[in-house]
mmCIF file of C-alpha atoms in Angstrom:
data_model
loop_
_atom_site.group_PDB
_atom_site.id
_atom_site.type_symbol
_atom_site.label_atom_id
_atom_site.label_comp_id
_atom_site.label_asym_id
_atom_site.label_seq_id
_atom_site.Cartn_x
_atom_site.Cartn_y
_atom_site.Cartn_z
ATOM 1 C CA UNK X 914 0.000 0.000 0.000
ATOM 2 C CA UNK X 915 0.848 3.897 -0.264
ATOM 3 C CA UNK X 916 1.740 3.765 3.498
ATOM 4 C CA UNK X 917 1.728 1.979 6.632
ATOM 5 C CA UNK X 918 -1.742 0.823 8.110
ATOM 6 C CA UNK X 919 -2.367 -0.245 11.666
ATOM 7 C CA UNK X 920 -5.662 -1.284 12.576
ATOM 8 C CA UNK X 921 -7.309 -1.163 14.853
ATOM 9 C CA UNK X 922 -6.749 2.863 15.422
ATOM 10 C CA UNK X 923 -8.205 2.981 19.025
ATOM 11 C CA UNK X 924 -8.897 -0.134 21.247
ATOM 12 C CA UNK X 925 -10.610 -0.755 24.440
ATOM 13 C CA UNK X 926 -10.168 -3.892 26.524
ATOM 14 C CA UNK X 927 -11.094 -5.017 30.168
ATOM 15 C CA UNK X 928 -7.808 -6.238 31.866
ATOM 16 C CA UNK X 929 -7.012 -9.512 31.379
ATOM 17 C CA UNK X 930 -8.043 -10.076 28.062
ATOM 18 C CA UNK X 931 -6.175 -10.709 24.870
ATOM 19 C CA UNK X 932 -5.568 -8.199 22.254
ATOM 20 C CA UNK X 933 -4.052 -8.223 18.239
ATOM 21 C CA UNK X 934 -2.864 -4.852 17.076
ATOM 22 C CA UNK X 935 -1.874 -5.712 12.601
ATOM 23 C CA UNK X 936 -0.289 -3.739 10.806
ATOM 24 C CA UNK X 937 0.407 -3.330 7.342
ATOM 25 C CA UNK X 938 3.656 -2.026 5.729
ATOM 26 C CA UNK X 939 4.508 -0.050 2.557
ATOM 27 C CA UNK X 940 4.828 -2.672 -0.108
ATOM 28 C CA UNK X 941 8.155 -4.127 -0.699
ATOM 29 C CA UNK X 942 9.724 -3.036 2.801
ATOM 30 C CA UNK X 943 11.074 -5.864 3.787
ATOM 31 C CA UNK X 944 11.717 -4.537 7.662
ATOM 32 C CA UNK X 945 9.136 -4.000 10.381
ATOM 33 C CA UNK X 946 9.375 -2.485 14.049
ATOM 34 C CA UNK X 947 7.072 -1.977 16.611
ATOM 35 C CA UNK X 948 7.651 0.538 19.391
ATOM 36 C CA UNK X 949 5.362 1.215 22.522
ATOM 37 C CA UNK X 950 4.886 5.428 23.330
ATOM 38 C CA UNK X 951 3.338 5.935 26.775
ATOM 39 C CA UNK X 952 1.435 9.320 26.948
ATOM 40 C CA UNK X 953 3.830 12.343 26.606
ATOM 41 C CA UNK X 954 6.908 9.349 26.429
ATOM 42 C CA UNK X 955 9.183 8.648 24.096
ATOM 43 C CA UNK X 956 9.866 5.808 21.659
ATOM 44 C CA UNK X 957 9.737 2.077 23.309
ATOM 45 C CA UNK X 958 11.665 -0.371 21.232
ATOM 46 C CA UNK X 959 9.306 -3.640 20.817
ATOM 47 C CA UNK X 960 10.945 -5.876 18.210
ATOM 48 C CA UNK X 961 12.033 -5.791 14.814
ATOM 49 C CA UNK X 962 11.761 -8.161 11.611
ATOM 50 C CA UNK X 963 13.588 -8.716 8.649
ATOM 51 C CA UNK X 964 11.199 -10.483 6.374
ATOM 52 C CA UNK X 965 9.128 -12.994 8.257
ATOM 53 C CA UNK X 966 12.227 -13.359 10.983
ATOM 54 C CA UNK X 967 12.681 -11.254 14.080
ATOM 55 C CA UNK X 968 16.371 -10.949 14.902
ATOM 56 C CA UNK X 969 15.510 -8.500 17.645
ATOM 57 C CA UNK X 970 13.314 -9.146 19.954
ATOM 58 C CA UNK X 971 14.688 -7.866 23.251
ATOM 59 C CA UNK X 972 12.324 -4.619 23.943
ATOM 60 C CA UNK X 973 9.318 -7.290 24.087
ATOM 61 C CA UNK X 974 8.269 -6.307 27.886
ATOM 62 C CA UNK X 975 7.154 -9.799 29.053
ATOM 63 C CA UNK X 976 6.288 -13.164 27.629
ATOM 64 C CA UNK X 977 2.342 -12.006 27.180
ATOM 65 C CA UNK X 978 3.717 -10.222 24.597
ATOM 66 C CA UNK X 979 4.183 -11.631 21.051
ATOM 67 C CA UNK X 980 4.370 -10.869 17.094
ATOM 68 C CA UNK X 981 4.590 -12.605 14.106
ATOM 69 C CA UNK X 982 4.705 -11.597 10.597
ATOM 70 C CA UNK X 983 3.857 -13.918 8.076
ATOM 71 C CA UNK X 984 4.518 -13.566 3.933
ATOM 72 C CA UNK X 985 7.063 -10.857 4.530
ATOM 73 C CA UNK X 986 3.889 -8.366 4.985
ATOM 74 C CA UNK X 987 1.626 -7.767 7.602
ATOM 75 C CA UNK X 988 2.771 -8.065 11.156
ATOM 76 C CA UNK X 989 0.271 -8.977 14.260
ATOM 77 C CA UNK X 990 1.008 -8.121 17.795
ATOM 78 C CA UNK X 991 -0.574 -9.851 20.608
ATOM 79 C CA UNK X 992 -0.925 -9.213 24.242
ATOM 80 C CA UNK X 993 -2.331 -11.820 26.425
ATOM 81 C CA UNK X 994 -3.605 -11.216 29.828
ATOM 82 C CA UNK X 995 -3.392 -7.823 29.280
ATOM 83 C CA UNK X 996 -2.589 -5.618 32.123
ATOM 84 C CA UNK X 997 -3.417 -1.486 32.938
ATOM 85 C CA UNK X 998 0.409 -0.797 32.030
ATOM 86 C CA UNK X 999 0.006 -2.295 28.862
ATOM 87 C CA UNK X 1000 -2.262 1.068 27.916
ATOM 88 C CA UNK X 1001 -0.082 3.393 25.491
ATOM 89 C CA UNK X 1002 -0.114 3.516 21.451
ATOM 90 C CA UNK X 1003 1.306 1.585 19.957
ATOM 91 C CA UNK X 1004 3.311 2.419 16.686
ATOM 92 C CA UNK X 1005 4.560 0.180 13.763
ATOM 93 C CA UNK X 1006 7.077 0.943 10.973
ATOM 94 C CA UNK X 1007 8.521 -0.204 7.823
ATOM 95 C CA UNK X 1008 11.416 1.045 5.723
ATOM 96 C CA UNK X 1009 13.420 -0.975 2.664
ATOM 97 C CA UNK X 1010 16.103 -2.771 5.148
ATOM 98 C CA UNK X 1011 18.399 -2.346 2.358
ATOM 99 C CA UNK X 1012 20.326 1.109 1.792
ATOM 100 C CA UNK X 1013 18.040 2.168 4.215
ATOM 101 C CA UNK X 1014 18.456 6.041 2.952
ATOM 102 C CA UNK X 1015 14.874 6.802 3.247
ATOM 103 C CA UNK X 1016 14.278 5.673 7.310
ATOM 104 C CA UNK X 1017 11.595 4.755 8.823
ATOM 105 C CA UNK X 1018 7.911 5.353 7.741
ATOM 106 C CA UNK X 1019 5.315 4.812 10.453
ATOM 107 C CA UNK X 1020 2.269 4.058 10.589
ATOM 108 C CA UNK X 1021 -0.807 6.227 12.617
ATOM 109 C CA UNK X 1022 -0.880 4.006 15.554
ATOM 110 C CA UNK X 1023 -3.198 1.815 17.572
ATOM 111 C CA UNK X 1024 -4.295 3.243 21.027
ATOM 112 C CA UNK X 1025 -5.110 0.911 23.276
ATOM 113 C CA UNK X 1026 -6.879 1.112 26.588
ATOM 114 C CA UNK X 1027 -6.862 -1.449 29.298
ATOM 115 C CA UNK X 1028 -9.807 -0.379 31.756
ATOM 116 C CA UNK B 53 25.928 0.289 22.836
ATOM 117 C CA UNK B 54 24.817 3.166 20.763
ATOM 118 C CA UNK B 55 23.410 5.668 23.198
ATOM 119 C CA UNK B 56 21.220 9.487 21.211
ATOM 120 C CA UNK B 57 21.005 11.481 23.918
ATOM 121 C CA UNK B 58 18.925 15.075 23.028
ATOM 122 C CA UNK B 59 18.671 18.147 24.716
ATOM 123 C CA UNK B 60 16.942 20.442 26.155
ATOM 124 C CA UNK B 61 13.698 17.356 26.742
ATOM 125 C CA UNK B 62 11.395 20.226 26.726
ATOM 126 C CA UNK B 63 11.232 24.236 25.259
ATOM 127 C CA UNK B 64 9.111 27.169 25.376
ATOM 128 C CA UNK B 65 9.869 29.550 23.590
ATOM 129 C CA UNK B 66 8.331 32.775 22.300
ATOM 130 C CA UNK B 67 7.621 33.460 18.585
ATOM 131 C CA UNK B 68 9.616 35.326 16.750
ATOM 132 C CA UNK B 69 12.789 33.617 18.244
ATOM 133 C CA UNK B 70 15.338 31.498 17.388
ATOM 134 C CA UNK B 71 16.350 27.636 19.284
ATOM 135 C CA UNK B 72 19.004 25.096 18.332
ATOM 136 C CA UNK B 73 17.929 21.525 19.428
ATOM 137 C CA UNK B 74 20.858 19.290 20.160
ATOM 138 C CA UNK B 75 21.632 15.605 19.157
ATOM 139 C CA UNK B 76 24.787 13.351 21.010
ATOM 140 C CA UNK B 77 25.312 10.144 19.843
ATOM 141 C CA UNK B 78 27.501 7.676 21.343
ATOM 142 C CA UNK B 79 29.537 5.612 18.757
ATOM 143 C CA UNK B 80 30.009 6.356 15.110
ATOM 144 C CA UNK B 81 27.518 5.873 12.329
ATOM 145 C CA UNK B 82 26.874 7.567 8.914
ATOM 146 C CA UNK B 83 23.421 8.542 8.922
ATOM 147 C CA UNK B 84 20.875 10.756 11.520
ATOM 148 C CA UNK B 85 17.237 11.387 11.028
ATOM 149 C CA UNK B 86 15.209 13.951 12.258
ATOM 150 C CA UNK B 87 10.969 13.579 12.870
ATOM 151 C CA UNK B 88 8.326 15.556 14.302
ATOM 152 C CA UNK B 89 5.498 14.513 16.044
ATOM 153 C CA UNK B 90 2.352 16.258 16.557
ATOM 154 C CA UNK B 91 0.264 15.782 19.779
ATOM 155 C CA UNK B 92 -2.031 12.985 19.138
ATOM 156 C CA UNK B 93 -0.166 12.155 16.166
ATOM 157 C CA UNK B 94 2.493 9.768 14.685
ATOM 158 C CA UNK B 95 5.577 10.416 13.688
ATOM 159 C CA UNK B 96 6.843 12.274 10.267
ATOM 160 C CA UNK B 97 9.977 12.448 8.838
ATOM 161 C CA UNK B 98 11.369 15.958 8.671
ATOM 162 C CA UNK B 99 15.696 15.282 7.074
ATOM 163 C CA UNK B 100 18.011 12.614 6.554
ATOM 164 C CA UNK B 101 21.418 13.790 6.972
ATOM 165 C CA UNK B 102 23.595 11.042 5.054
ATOM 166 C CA UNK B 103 27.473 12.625 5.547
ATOM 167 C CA UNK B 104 29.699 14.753 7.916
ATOM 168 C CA UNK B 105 28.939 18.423 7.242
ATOM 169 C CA UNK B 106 25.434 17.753 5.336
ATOM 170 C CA UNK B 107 23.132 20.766 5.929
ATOM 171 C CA UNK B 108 19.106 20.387 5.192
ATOM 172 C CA UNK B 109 16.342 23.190 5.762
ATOM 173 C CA UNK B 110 12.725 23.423 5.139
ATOM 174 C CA UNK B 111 11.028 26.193 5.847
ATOM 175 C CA UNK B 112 12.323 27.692 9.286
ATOM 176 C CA UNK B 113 14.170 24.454 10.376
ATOM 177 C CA UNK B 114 17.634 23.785 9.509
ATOM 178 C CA UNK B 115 19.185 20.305 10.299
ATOM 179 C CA UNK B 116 23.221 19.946 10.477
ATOM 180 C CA UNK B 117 25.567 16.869 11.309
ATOM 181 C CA UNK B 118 29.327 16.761 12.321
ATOM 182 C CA UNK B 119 29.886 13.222 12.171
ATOM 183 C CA UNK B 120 33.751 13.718 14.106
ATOM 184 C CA UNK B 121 31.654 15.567 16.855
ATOM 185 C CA UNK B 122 28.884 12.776 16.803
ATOM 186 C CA UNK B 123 26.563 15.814 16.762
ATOM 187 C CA UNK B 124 23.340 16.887 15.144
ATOM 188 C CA UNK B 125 21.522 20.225 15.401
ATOM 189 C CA UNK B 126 18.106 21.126 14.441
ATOM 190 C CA UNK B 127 17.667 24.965 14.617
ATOM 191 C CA UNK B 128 14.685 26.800 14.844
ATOM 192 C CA UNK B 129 14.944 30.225 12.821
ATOM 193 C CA UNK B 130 11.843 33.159 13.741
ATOM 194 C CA UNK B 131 9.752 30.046 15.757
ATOM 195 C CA UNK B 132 5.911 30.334 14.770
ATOM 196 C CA UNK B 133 3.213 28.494 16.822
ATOM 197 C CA UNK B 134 2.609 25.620 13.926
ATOM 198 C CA UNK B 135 6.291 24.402 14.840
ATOM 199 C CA UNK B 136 4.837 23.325 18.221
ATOM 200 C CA UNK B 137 5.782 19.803 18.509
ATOM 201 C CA UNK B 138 8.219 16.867 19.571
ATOM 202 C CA UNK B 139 11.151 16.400 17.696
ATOM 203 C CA UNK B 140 12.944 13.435 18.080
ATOM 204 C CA UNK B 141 16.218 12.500 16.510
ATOM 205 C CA UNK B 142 17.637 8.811 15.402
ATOM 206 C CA UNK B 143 20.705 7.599 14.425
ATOM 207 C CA UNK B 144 21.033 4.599 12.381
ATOM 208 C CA UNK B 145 22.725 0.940 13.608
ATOM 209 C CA UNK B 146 23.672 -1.140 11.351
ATOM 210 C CA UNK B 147 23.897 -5.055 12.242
ATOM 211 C CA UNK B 148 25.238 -7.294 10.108
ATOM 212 C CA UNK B 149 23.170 -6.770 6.997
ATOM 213 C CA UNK B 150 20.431 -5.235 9.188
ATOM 214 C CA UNK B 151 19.515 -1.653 10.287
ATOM 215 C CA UNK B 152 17.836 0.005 13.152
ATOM 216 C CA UNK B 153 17.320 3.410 14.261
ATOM 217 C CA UNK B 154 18.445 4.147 17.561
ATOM 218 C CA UNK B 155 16.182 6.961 18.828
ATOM 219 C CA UNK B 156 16.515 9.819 21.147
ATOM 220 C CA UNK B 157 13.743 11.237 23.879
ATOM 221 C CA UNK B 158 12.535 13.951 22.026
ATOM 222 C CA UNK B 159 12.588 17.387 22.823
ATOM 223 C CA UNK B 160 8.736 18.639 23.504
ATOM 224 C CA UNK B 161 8.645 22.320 21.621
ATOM 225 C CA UNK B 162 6.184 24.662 23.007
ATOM 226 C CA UNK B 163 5.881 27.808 21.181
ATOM 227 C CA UNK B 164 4.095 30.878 22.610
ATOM 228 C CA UNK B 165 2.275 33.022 20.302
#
């Protein structure tokens, strides 16, 4: 697509649920990150993927939190059992992994609420 | 362990005046980004400064790097209200064959009509 889509853009859960934030990148970026930004925070590194394999995966906060990406496109992150503190936006980006001139491009974000 | 460390974290500032932004980095690496974020917002890209002594401006922003100094500065020329933001800078990691952008706090920019 012409940019990076994340979907759902707002999401409300009762603690303790599970949750799966997608996103979509720009076609033909072959890398993917998700960061975490709590209100008025910086940027939380997640994890990262290089095609359909994640050779970063430290900033993942706990194991309730997981992500896959499948045909070297859309991503999924899941939270199980989630928690208040889980509650921030949650961004996603994409960029060519190659050269890399042009960055990152990011996507608009999924807010999600843990009540 | 590359380490971006900005300053000032947060700036209010009158219009009409000018601001330099500041961007550390901890370990060498040929390429810093700049974005802006807009409350509520994600993030845009503003300049990608690709060598020692590269100079970009748009509008009333000018970005610079000094690669030897490991230093980046975003200056703010004649502030207006619309530049109200947080800018965040990133410098990029490369791993092997793969790339990350190691990003600073942002600096939250509060302009006062």
């Amino acid at each position: 697509g012409a940019g990076v889509s994340q979907s759902p853009s707002n999401k409300v859960t009762e603690k303790g649920k599970d949750v799966e934030l997608r996103c979509d990148p720009i076609s033909g970026h072959t890398a993917l990150y998700w960061y975490r930004q709590s209100l008025g925070q910086g940027l939380e590194f997640l994890i990262y993927f290089q095609g359909n394999s994640a050779p970063d995966k430290s900033g993942l906060p706990s194991d309730r939190f997981s992500a896959e990406r499948t045909g070297g496109s859309v991503s999924t992150l899941t939270i199980q059992r989630t928690q208040q503190e889980d509650s921030a936006v949650y961004l996603c980006a994409s960029s060519d992994g190659g050269f890399f001139v042009g960055g990152y491009t990011f996507g608009s974000g999924t807010r999600l609420t843990v009540v | 362990e590359l380490k971006v460390e900005q300053n000032p974290l947060f700036l209010s500032m009158q219009e009409g005046k000018n601001y330099t932004i500041y961007c550390n980095y901890s370990t060498t690496s040929d390429r810093l980004y700049w974005y802006r974020q807009d409350p509520g917002k994600s993030l845009e890209s503003l300049f990608v400064l690709l060598s020692n002594g590269a100079v970009k401006q748009e509008g009333r922003l000018m970005a610079s790097l000094d690669t030897k100094a490991r230093l980046s500065t975003l200056h703010i020329t004649a502030a207006v209200h619309d530049l109200s933001a947080t800018y965040f800078c990133a410098v990029n990691l490369r791993m092997d064959s793969n790339y990350q952008l190691i990003w600073g706090a942002g600096t939250k920019l509060i302009i006062k009509p």
